[in-house]
mmCIF file of C-alpha atoms and ligand atoms in Angstrom:
data_model
loop_
_atom_site.group_PDB
_atom_site.id
_atom_site.type_symbol
_atom_site.label_atom_id
_atom_site.label_comp_id
_atom_site.label_asym_id
_atom_site.label_seq_id
_atom_site.Cartn_x
_atom_site.Cartn_y
_atom_site.Cartn_z
ATOM 1 C CA MET V 24 38.751 -35.823 -32.567
ATOM 2 C CA GLU V 25 41.595 -37.007 -31.110
ATOM 3 C CA THR V 26 41.525 -36.385 -26.997
ATOM 4 C CA ILE V 27 44.720 -34.856 -26.155
ATOM 5 C CA PRO V 28 45.590 -34.447 -22.165
ATOM 6 C CA THR V 29 44.638 -30.823 -20.708
ATOM 7 C CA GLU V 30 47.087 -29.984 -17.972
ATOM 8 C CA ARG V 31 45.683 -27.282 -15.192
ATOM 9 C CA LEU V 32 48.046 -24.788 -13.777
ATOM 10 C CA SER V 33 48.240 -22.306 -11.566
ATOM 11 C CA ALA V 34 48.104 -18.375 -11.233
ATOM 12 C CA ASN V 35 51.589 -18.392 -10.220
ATOM 13 C CA GLY V 36 55.354 -18.401 -12.096
ATOM 14 C CA GLU V 37 55.504 -22.367 -12.783
ATOM 15 C CA GLY V 38 52.329 -21.763 -14.349
ATOM 16 C CA ILE V 39 53.052 -18.997 -16.109
ATOM 17 C CA ALA V 40 55.999 -20.147 -16.790
ATOM 18 C CA ARG V 41 54.664 -23.169 -18.234
ATOM 19 C CA ALA V 42 51.649 -21.530 -20.191
ATOM 20 C CA ALA V 43 54.446 -19.812 -22.308
ATOM 21 C CA LEU V 44 56.119 -22.255 -22.998
ATOM 22 C CA LEU V 45 53.352 -24.394 -24.496
ATOM 23 C CA LEU V 46 52.082 -21.380 -26.609
ATOM 24 C CA ARG V 47 55.642 -20.501 -27.758
ATOM 25 C CA SER V 48 55.848 -24.143 -29.165
ATOM 26 C CA GLY V 49 51.828 -23.529 -30.924
ATOM 27 C CA ALA V 50 49.579 -25.289 -28.326
ATOM 28 C CA LEU V 51 46.396 -23.950 -27.216
ATOM 29 C CA VAL V 52 46.458 -22.160 -24.095
ATOM 30 C CA ALA V 53 42.400 -20.996 -22.270
ATOM 31 C CA LEU V 54 44.034 -17.880 -19.813
ATOM 32 C CA PRO V 55 42.099 -15.890 -17.851
ATOM 33 C CA THR V 56 41.198 -11.785 -18.965
ATOM 34 C CA GLU V 57 39.223 -9.400 -16.941
ATOM 35 C CA THR V 58 36.487 -9.657 -19.821
ATOM 36 C CA VAL V 59 36.075 -13.597 -20.055
ATOM 37 C CA TYR V 60 38.382 -16.946 -19.895
ATOM 38 C CA GLY V 61 39.879 -16.355 -23.962
ATOM 39 C CA LEU V 62 41.379 -19.551 -25.455
ATOM 40 C CA ALA V 63 44.717 -18.397 -26.832
ATOM 41 C CA ALA V 64 47.173 -19.364 -29.312
ATOM 42 C CA ASP V 65 50.388 -17.640 -30.673
ATOM 43 C CA ALA V 66 49.075 -15.479 -33.341
ATOM 44 C CA LYS V 67 51.803 -15.775 -35.204
ATOM 45 C CA ASN V 68 51.985 -19.092 -35.521
ATOM 46 C CA ASP V 69 49.320 -20.141 -38.398
ATOM 47 C CA ARG V 70 48.589 -23.958 -37.085
ATOM 48 C CA ALA V 71 48.505 -22.254 -34.038
ATOM 49 C CA VAL V 72 45.749 -20.121 -34.475
ATOM 50 C CA ALA V 73 44.231 -22.991 -37.306
ATOM 51 C CA ARG V 74 43.743 -25.267 -34.329
ATOM 52 C CA ILE V 75 41.652 -22.256 -32.574
ATOM 53 C CA PHE V 76 39.004 -23.305 -34.576
ATOM 54 C CA GLU V 77 38.623 -26.927 -34.856
ATOM 55 C CA ALA V 78 38.792 -26.726 -30.943
ATOM 56 C CA LYS V 79 35.802 -24.308 -30.269
ATOM 57 C CA GLY V 80 34.454 -26.522 -33.729
ATOM 58 C CA ARG V 81 33.685 -22.897 -35.133
ATOM 59 C CA PRO V 82 31.608 -23.270 -38.640
ATOM 60 C CA ARG V 83 33.208 -20.540 -39.997
ATOM 61 C CA PHE V 84 36.742 -18.333 -39.937
ATOM 62 C CA ASN V 85 35.645 -15.602 -37.955
ATOM 63 C CA PRO V 86 38.209 -13.258 -37.415
ATOM 64 C CA LEU V 87 39.905 -13.541 -33.938
ATOM 65 C CA ILE V 88 41.172 -10.669 -31.601
ATOM 66 C CA VAL V 89 45.236 -10.547 -30.797
ATOM 67 C CA HIS V 90 45.848 -9.438 -27.399
ATOM 68 C CA VAL V 91 49.408 -7.163 -26.522
ATOM 69 C CA ALA V 92 50.630 -6.487 -23.049
ATOM 70 C CA ASP V 93 51.751 -2.942 -24.776
ATOM 71 C CA LEU V 94 50.692 0.005 -26.851
ATOM 72 C CA GLU V 95 54.305 0.141 -28.177
ATOM 73 C CA THR V 96 53.507 -4.078 -30.442
ATOM 74 C CA ALA V 97 49.502 -3.032 -30.646
ATOM 75 C CA GLN V 98 51.376 -0.050 -33.122
ATOM 76 C CA THR V 99 53.372 -2.718 -35.208
ATOM 77 C CA LEU V 100 50.524 -4.571 -35.845
ATOM 78 C CA ALA V 101 47.848 -1.823 -36.960
ATOM 79 C CA ARG V 102 47.394 1.616 -37.991
ATOM 80 C CA PHE V 103 46.479 3.806 -35.090
ATOM 81 C CA ASP V 104 45.151 6.594 -36.200
ATOM 82 C CA PRO V 105 44.817 10.161 -33.805
ATOM 83 C CA MET V 106 41.218 9.097 -32.540
ATOM 84 C CA ALA V 107 42.499 5.359 -31.980
ATOM 85 C CA LEU V 108 45.579 6.226 -30.106
ATOM 86 C CA ARG V 109 43.858 8.322 -27.906
ATOM 87 C CA LEU V 110 41.163 5.823 -26.686
ATOM 88 C CA ALA V 111 43.844 3.412 -26.222
ATOM 89 C CA GLU V 112 45.799 5.679 -23.861
ATOM 90 C CA HIS V 113 42.432 6.254 -22.281
ATOM 91 C CA PHE V 114 41.003 2.943 -21.579
ATOM 92 C CA TRP V 115 43.969 0.220 -22.576
ATOM 93 C CA PRO V 116 45.290 -1.600 -20.598
ATOM 94 C CA GLY V 117 40.501 -2.785 -20.326
ATOM 95 C CA PRO V 118 37.846 -4.251 -21.832
ATOM 96 C CA LEU V 119 37.997 -1.883 -25.407
ATOM 97 C CA THR V 120 39.233 -3.999 -28.509
ATOM 98 C CA LEU V 121 39.749 -1.886 -31.358
ATOM 99 C CA VAL V 122 39.097 -2.642 -34.826
ATOM 100 C CA LEU V 123 42.395 -1.066 -36.807
ATOM 101 C CA PRO V 124 44.194 -1.199 -39.898
ATOM 102 C CA ARG V 125 46.336 -4.055 -39.857
ATOM 103 C CA GLN V 126 50.465 -3.188 -40.967
ATOM 104 C CA GLU V 127 51.579 -3.880 -43.730
ATOM 105 C CA ALA V 128 54.801 -6.369 -42.353
ATOM 106 C CA ALA V 129 52.525 -6.894 -39.157
ATOM 107 C CA PRO V 130 54.037 -10.318 -38.789
ATOM 108 C CA LEU V 131 50.536 -12.001 -37.747
ATOM 109 C CA SER V 132 48.777 -15.412 -39.596
ATOM 110 C CA PRO V 133 45.911 -13.824 -41.903
ATOM 111 C CA LEU V 134 43.675 -16.643 -40.079
ATOM 112 C CA VAL V 135 43.477 -13.770 -37.045
ATOM 113 C CA SER V 136 42.226 -11.240 -40.045
ATOM 114 C CA ALA V 137 39.840 -13.667 -41.473
ATOM 115 C CA GLY V 138 41.579 -12.495 -44.819
ATOM 116 C CA ASN V 139 40.760 -9.292 -44.023
ATOM 117 C CA PRO V 140 42.994 -5.769 -43.885
ATOM 118 C CA THR V 141 41.939 -4.793 -40.243
ATOM 119 C CA VAL V 142 43.078 -6.705 -37.412
ATOM 120 C CA ALA V 143 41.196 -6.365 -33.954
ATOM 121 C CA LEU V 144 43.719 -5.733 -30.767
ATOM 122 C CA ARG V 145 42.811 -5.303 -26.914
ATOM 123 C CA LEU V 146 45.234 -4.540 -24.123
ATOM 124 C CA PRO V 147 43.911 -6.651 -21.004
ATOM 125 C CA ALA V 148 43.689 -5.560 -17.538
ATOM 126 C CA SER V 149 44.404 -8.745 -15.996
ATOM 127 C CA ALA V 150 48.053 -8.935 -14.601
ATOM 128 C CA LEU V 151 47.814 -12.317 -15.518
ATOM 129 C CA ALA V 152 47.232 -12.207 -19.353
ATOM 130 C CA LYS V 153 49.637 -9.548 -19.305
ATOM 131 C CA GLN V 154 52.081 -12.000 -17.397
ATOM 132 C CA VAL V 155 52.053 -14.488 -19.623
ATOM 133 C CA ILE V 156 51.691 -12.535 -22.546
ATOM 134 C CA ARG V 157 55.069 -11.176 -22.210
ATOM 135 C CA ALA V 158 56.550 -13.728 -20.704
ATOM 136 C CA THR V 159 55.394 -15.764 -24.199
ATOM 137 C CA GLY V 160 56.631 -12.910 -26.289
ATOM 138 C CA ARG V 161 54.069 -13.079 -28.755
ATOM 139 C CA PRO V 162 50.972 -11.359 -29.643
ATOM 140 C CA LEU V 163 48.486 -14.437 -28.688
ATOM 141 C CA ALA V 164 45.050 -14.398 -30.670
ATOM 142 C CA ALA V 165 42.327 -15.196 -28.339
ATOM 143 C CA PRO V 166 38.396 -15.910 -28.432
ATOM 144 C CA SER V 167 36.587 -16.601 -25.457
ATOM 145 C CA ALA V 168 37.037 -19.629 -24.254
ATOM 146 C CA ASN V 169 33.368 -21.854 -25.407
ATOM 147 C CA PRO V 170 33.381 -24.187 -27.579
ATOM 148 C CA SER V 171 31.505 -22.089 -30.792
ATOM 149 C CA GLY V 172 27.569 -21.006 -30.120
ATOM 150 C CA GLN V 173 27.612 -22.030 -26.110
ATOM 151 C CA ILE V 174 28.098 -18.426 -23.581
ATOM 152 C CA SER V 175 31.146 -17.056 -22.658
ATOM 153 C CA PRO V 176 33.556 -19.510 -19.640
ATOM 154 C CA THR V 177 33.947 -16.523 -16.822
ATOM 155 C CA GLU V 178 35.611 -19.579 -14.600
ATOM 156 C CA ALA V 179 38.418 -22.038 -14.532
ATOM 157 C CA ALA V 180 35.665 -24.641 -14.933
ATOM 158 C CA HIS V 181 33.650 -23.880 -17.284
ATOM 159 C CA VAL V 182 36.508 -23.858 -19.614
ATOM 160 C CA ALA V 183 37.172 -27.723 -18.602
ATOM 161 C CA GLN V 184 33.663 -28.883 -19.068
ATOM 162 C CA GLY V 185 34.250 -27.070 -22.964
ATOM 163 C CA LEU V 186 37.438 -27.870 -24.101
ATOM 164 C CA THR V 187 38.709 -30.616 -21.927
ATOM 165 C CA GLY V 188 40.581 -32.719 -24.456
ATOM 166 C CA ARG V 189 40.994 -30.091 -26.913
ATOM 167 C CA ILE V 190 43.352 -28.028 -25.528
ATOM 168 C CA GLU V 191 46.969 -27.979 -24.182
ATOM 169 C CA ALA V 192 46.460 -26.600 -20.222
ATOM 170 C CA ILE V 193 43.843 -24.578 -18.652
ATOM 171 C CA LEU V 194 45.315 -21.919 -16.856
ATOM 172 C CA ASP V 195 43.739 -21.516 -13.582
ATOM 173 C CA GLY V 196 42.989 -17.323 -12.108
ATOM 174 C CA GLY V 197 40.061 -17.909 -10.688
ATOM 175 C CA PRO V 198 36.836 -15.866 -11.952
ATOM 176 C CA CYS V 199 36.219 -12.645 -13.906
ATOM 177 C CA PRO V 200 36.101 -9.866 -12.194
ATOM 178 C CA VAL V 201 33.959 -7.793 -14.923
ATOM 179 C CA GLY V 202 32.415 -11.444 -16.798
ATOM 180 C CA LEU V 203 31.338 -9.368 -20.107
ATOM 181 C CA GLU V 204 33.048 -9.500 -23.163
ATOM 182 C CA SER V 205 35.385 -6.166 -24.205
ATOM 183 C CA THR V 206 33.655 -3.623 -26.725
ATOM 184 C CA ILE V 207 34.349 -4.069 -30.012
ATOM 185 C CA LEU V 208 35.235 -0.337 -31.556
ATOM 186 C CA ALA V 209 35.987 0.249 -34.980
ATOM 187 C CA THR V 210 37.201 3.777 -35.619
ATOM 188 C CA GLU V 211 37.621 4.038 -39.415
ATOM 189 C CA SER V 212 35.133 6.496 -40.628
ATOM 190 C CA GLY V 213 33.792 7.415 -37.658
ATOM 191 C CA LEU V 214 33.304 5.406 -34.200
ATOM 192 C CA ARG V 215 31.663 2.275 -34.696
ATOM 193 C CA LEU V 216 29.906 0.134 -32.612
ATOM 194 C CA LEU V 217 30.535 -3.742 -33.253
ATOM 195 C CA ARG V 218 30.251 -5.284 -30.356
ATOM 196 C CA PRO V 219 28.853 -4.209 -26.928
ATOM 197 C CA GLY V 220 30.593 -5.238 -23.954
ATOM 198 C CA GLY V 221 32.668 -4.341 -21.362
ATOM 199 C CA LEU V 222 33.283 -0.415 -21.345
ATOM 200 C CA SER V 223 30.095 1.711 -22.205
ATOM 201 C CA THR V 224 29.591 3.426 -24.722
ATOM 202 C CA GLU V 225 28.349 6.302 -23.160
ATOM 203 C CA GLU V 226 31.961 6.883 -22.039
ATOM 204 C CA ILE V 227 33.641 6.030 -25.118
ATOM 205 C CA GLU V 228 32.326 9.048 -26.347
ATOM 206 C CA ALA V 229 32.504 10.767 -23.185
ATOM 207 C CA VAL V 230 36.834 10.635 -24.093
ATOM 208 C CA ALA V 231 36.063 10.803 -27.692
ATOM 209 C CA GLY V 232 34.015 13.844 -28.041
ATOM 210 C CA GLN V 233 32.198 12.620 -30.835
ATOM 211 C CA PRO V 234 28.900 10.134 -30.976
ATOM 212 C CA VAL V 235 29.520 6.184 -31.723
ATOM 213 C CA THR V 236 27.082 4.506 -33.963
ATOM 214 C CA ALA V 237 25.516 1.314 -33.773
ATOM 215 C CA GLN V 238 26.703 -0.540 -36.363
ATOM 216 C CA THR V 239 24.239 -2.743 -37.662
ATOM 217 C CA ALA V 240 20.347 -1.627 -36.525
ATOM 218 C CA ASP V 241 18.918 -5.345 -36.047
ATOM 219 C CA PRO V 242 21.374 -7.005 -33.189
ATOM 220 C CA SER V 243 20.513 -10.309 -34.034
ATOM 221 C CA ARG V 244 22.460 -10.119 -37.639
ATOM 222 C CA PRO V 245 25.426 -8.988 -36.372
ATOM 223 C CA GLU V 246 27.526 -7.549 -38.994
ATOM 224 C CA ALA V 247 31.223 -9.022 -38.545
ATOM 225 C CA PRO V 248 32.910 -8.406 -41.374
ATOM 226 C CA GLY V 249 33.665 -12.436 -41.350
ATOM 227 C CA GLN V 250 29.734 -12.708 -41.938
ATOM 228 C CA LEU V 251 29.316 -10.893 -44.832
ATOM 229 C CA ALA V 252 28.139 -12.304 -47.614
ATOM 230 C CA SER V 253 31.175 -11.993 -49.968
ATOM 231 C CA HIS V 254 33.803 -9.878 -47.444
ATOM 232 C CA TYR V 255 36.811 -11.674 -48.456
ATOM 233 C CA ALA V 256 36.661 -11.853 -51.781
ATOM 234 C CA PRO V 257 39.885 -12.104 -54.134
ATOM 235 C CA GLN V 258 39.912 -10.451 -57.235
ATOM 236 C CA ALA V 259 40.634 -13.669 -59.115
ATOM 237 C CA ARG V 260 37.311 -15.714 -60.190
ATOM 238 C CA LEU V 261 36.848 -18.721 -57.652
ATOM 239 C CA ARG V 262 35.980 -22.002 -59.191
ATOM 240 C CA LEU V 263 35.144 -24.548 -56.351
ATOM 241 C CA ALA V 264 35.695 -28.918 -56.175
ATOM 242 C CA ALA V 265 37.090 -28.558 -58.951
ATOM 243 C CA PRO V 266 38.934 -31.624 -60.353
ATOM 244 C CA GLN V 267 41.809 -30.072 -62.120
ATOM 245 C CA ALA V 268 42.296 -26.730 -63.437
ATOM 246 C CA ALA V 269 41.155 -25.092 -67.338
ATOM 247 C CA PRO V 270 44.293 -24.258 -69.056
ATOM 248 C CA ASP V 271 43.972 -20.361 -67.890
ATOM 249 C CA GLU V 272 42.875 -21.329 -64.179
ATOM 250 C CA ALA V 273 45.452 -21.601 -61.113
ATOM 251 C CA LEU V 274 45.349 -24.223 -59.305
ATOM 252 C CA LEU V 275 44.866 -24.533 -55.485
ATOM 253 C CA GLY V 276 45.171 -28.004 -53.989
ATOM 254 C CA PHE V 277 44.306 -30.440 -51.342
ATOM 255 C CA GLY V 278 45.296 -33.499 -50.863
ATOM 256 C CA PRO V 279 46.658 -35.240 -53.583
ATOM 257 C CA ILE V 280 45.133 -32.801 -56.319
ATOM 258 C CA GLN V 281 48.735 -31.129 -56.432
ATOM 259 C CA GLY V 282 48.194 -27.636 -58.084
ATOM 260 C CA ASP V 283 49.791 -24.554 -58.217
ATOM 261 C CA LEU V 284 50.282 -24.535 -54.482
ATOM 262 C CA ASN V 285 48.685 -27.289 -52.273
ATOM 263 C CA LEU V 286 46.523 -26.669 -48.587
ATOM 264 C CA SER V 287 48.037 -29.367 -47.603
ATOM 265 C CA THR V 288 49.354 -32.638 -49.186
ATOM 266 C CA SER V 289 48.946 -34.940 -46.665
ATOM 267 C CA GLY V 290 45.006 -33.727 -46.399
ATOM 268 C CA ASP V 291 45.229 -32.016 -42.945
ATOM 269 C CA LEU V 292 42.086 -30.068 -42.760
ATOM 270 C CA ILE V 293 44.485 -27.618 -39.828
ATOM 271 C CA GLU V 294 47.158 -27.485 -42.129
ATOM 272 C CA ALA V 295 44.648 -26.612 -44.581
ATOM 273 C CA ALA V 296 43.191 -24.222 -42.818
ATOM 274 C CA ALA V 297 46.443 -22.190 -41.868
ATOM 275 C CA ASN V 298 47.672 -22.166 -45.484
ATOM 276 C CA LEU V 299 43.702 -20.943 -46.848
ATOM 277 C CA PHE V 300 44.268 -17.018 -46.653
ATOM 278 C CA GLY V 301 48.005 -16.895 -47.395
ATOM 279 C CA HIS V 302 48.116 -19.133 -50.042
ATOM 280 C CA LEU V 303 44.260 -17.113 -51.674
ATOM 281 C CA HIS V 304 46.358 -14.208 -51.463
ATOM 282 C CA ARG V 305 49.560 -15.684 -53.551
ATOM 283 C CA LEU V 306 47.321 -16.790 -56.238
ATOM 284 C CA ASP V 307 45.500 -13.787 -56.570
ATOM 285 C CA ARG V 308 48.447 -12.007 -57.255
ATOM 286 C CA THR V 309 49.077 -13.789 -59.809
ATOM 287 C CA HIS V 310 46.034 -14.972 -61.426
ATOM 288 C CA LYS V 311 42.856 -13.592 -63.100
ATOM 289 C CA LYS V 312 40.885 -17.275 -62.122
ATOM 290 C CA ILE V 313 41.745 -19.761 -59.235
ATOM 291 C CA ALA V 314 40.165 -23.189 -59.347
ATOM 292 C CA VAL V 315 39.735 -24.519 -55.897
ATOM 293 C CA ALA V 316 39.983 -28.644 -55.543
ATOM 294 C CA PRO V 317 37.518 -30.399 -53.652
ATOM 295 C CA ILE V 318 37.374 -30.072 -49.416
ATOM 296 C CA PRO V 319 35.939 -32.650 -47.541
ATOM 297 C CA ASP V 320 32.657 -30.952 -45.434
ATOM 298 C CA HIS V 321 33.486 -31.654 -42.049
ATOM 299 C CA GLY V 322 35.794 -30.848 -38.706
ATOM 300 C CA LEU V 323 37.545 -27.491 -40.249
ATOM 301 C CA GLY V 324 36.481 -28.614 -43.583
ATOM 302 C CA ARG V 325 33.068 -27.038 -43.480
ATOM 303 C CA ALA V 326 34.834 -23.317 -42.440
ATOM 304 C CA ILE V 327 37.120 -23.983 -44.406
ATOM 305 C CA ASN V 328 34.473 -24.253 -47.543
ATOM 306 C CA ASP V 329 32.380 -21.559 -45.715
ATOM 307 C CA ARG V 330 35.022 -19.402 -46.301
ATOM 308 C CA LEU V 331 36.079 -20.319 -49.875
ATOM 309 C CA GLU V 332 31.966 -20.259 -50.938
ATOM 310 C CA ARG V 333 31.756 -16.650 -49.582
ATOM 311 C CA ALA V 334 35.117 -16.321 -51.337
ATOM 312 C CA ALA V 335 33.460 -17.062 -54.714
ATOM 313 C CA ALA V 336 29.798 -15.631 -54.410
ATOM 314 C CA PRO V 337 28.581 -13.711 -56.809
ATOM 315 C CA ARG V 338 30.086 -9.719 -55.985
ATOM 316 C CA PRO V 339 28.071 -6.936 -54.462
ATOM 317 C CA PRO V 340 27.770 -3.556 -56.934
ATOM 318 C CA HIS V 341 30.305 -1.499 -55.391
ATOM 319 C CA SER V 342 32.302 -4.300 -53.726
ATOM 320 C CA GLY V 343 35.527 -2.230 -54.510
ATOM 321 C CA THR V 344 36.781 -1.397 -51.063
HETATM 322 O O1 LIG I 1111 36.302 -10.005 -24.089
HETATM 323 C C1 LIG I 1111 36.912 -9.958 -24.982
HETATM 324 O O2 LIG I 1111 36.363 -10.046 -26.608
HETATM 325 C C2 LIG I 1111 37.628 -11.455 -25.053
HETATM 326 C C3 LIG I 1111 38.385 -12.215 -24.312
HETATM 327 C C4 LIG I 1111 39.004 -12.997 -24.601
HETATM 328 O O3 LIG I 1111 39.794 -11.216 -24.845
HETATM 329 N N1 LIG I 1111 37.572 -12.383 -26.485
HETATM 330 C C5 LIG I 1111 36.803 -12.492 -27.239
HETATM 331 O O4 LIG I 1111 37.085 -13.047 -28.650
HETATM 332 O O5 LIG I 1111 35.587 -12.206 -26.970
HETATM 333 P P1 LIG I 1111 35.043 -13.564 -29.596
HETATM 334 O O6 LIG I 1111 36.181 -14.168 -30.753
HETATM 335 O O7 LIG I 1111 34.650 -14.653 -28.966
HETATM 336 O O8 LIG I 1111 34.633 -12.571 -30.426
HETATM 337 C C6 LIG I 1111 35.533 -11.970 -30.849
HETATM 338 C C7 LIG I 1111 34.538 -10.943 -32.310
HETATM 339 C C8 LIG I 1111 33.556 -11.696 -33.186
HETATM 340 O O9 LIG I 1111 32.867 -11.378 -33.673
HETATM 341 C C9 LIG I 1111 35.100 -11.034 -34.390
HETATM 342 O O10 LIG I 1111 34.021 -11.375 -35.271
HETATM 343 C C10 LIG I 1111 35.014 -10.138 -34.272
HETATM 344 O O11 LIG I 1111 35.777 -9.902 -32.868
HETATM 345 N N2 LIG I 1111 36.619 -9.405 -34.540
HETATM 346 C C11 LIG I 1111 37.440 -9.799 -34.568
HETATM 347 N N3 LIG I 1111 38.683 -9.403 -35.600
HETATM 348 C C12 LIG I 1111 37.888 -8.382 -36.156
HETATM 349 C C13 LIG I 1111 37.641 -7.334 -37.005
HETATM 350 N N4 LIG I 1111 39.076 -7.253 -37.396
HETATM 351 N N5 LIG I 1111 36.493 -6.872 -38.129
HETATM 352 C C14 LIG I 1111 35.465 -7.022 -37.507
HETATM 353 N N6 LIG I 1111 35.384 -7.794 -35.950
HETATM 354 C C15 LIG I 1111 35.993 -8.730 -35.777
HETATM 355 MG MG1 LIG I 1112 32.925 -15.646 -28.271
#
């Protein structure tokens, strides 16, 4: 991978302005939240979001948490049922992430949801994080700012160890006070804990007046949607590594294999990742069968192939929703 210069920014007006400028131009900036450092990108920018996965070396497209600076913005991105609203009003800003149905017209890259109809939203308590979001004027997608498989960074120096040369900047806001990732909760059909974190279930239950159930019995096998075998499945049948389409198939191209839509005519895997979910949705609306050109199995190509394999996997008997 190419090495890019990583700027070190200070927690002052100049640093915030620089971070915002970089984010608006599609760059990756690590910044502190009250929980852990996040690796932020403009959540509306497909390519910037795709670069997050590349910088982290994530082998698959897990959905990402979208960070906002106020509840009003959050409501333009997702639908809040009364319980979700109550929890947001009580616990935001703070270490609670809510997984909610995405607004149809939400101006967000489909990659932040990994193609799912939900979006995870969080309003961080960190003043610095909020200032950067406001200065950028965009919601920010941000997973923890560590290479995939490593522990979450709670200091700028941890981020620098893992991601120098892979991201444009690190905003140093000192150590993170909570030091543990946010609690992730889904509120549709009961309160479901998707990840324990900085806010305890007891505190949530006290405000909700109803129990929070654990999403999985076995914590070693988390069931975040991106990890389910055939979670994001288009209606259409997928045929992978296809050099050409049969007469009844649409062709999703890559590189020189043009197709009806092409993930990246120049064979750029970041561009291909950025286009993946949008193109699949588009072809899914018009075709019952989709052939997909071969994608090289390195770098982001691995995550693309992982997701395509899930989308092509045999459907479970009750996969209607
Ligand atoms: O405290 C935190 O939450 C930090 C700071 C930076 O905000 N972020 C963080 O992000 O821990 P990350 O990417 O390391 O973890 C996000 C988790 C993933 O396990 C992902 O599967 C889950 O959130 N997630 C994101 N969107 C989701 C969705 N729509 N449905 C279910 N799970 C989702
Ligand atoms: Mg993480």
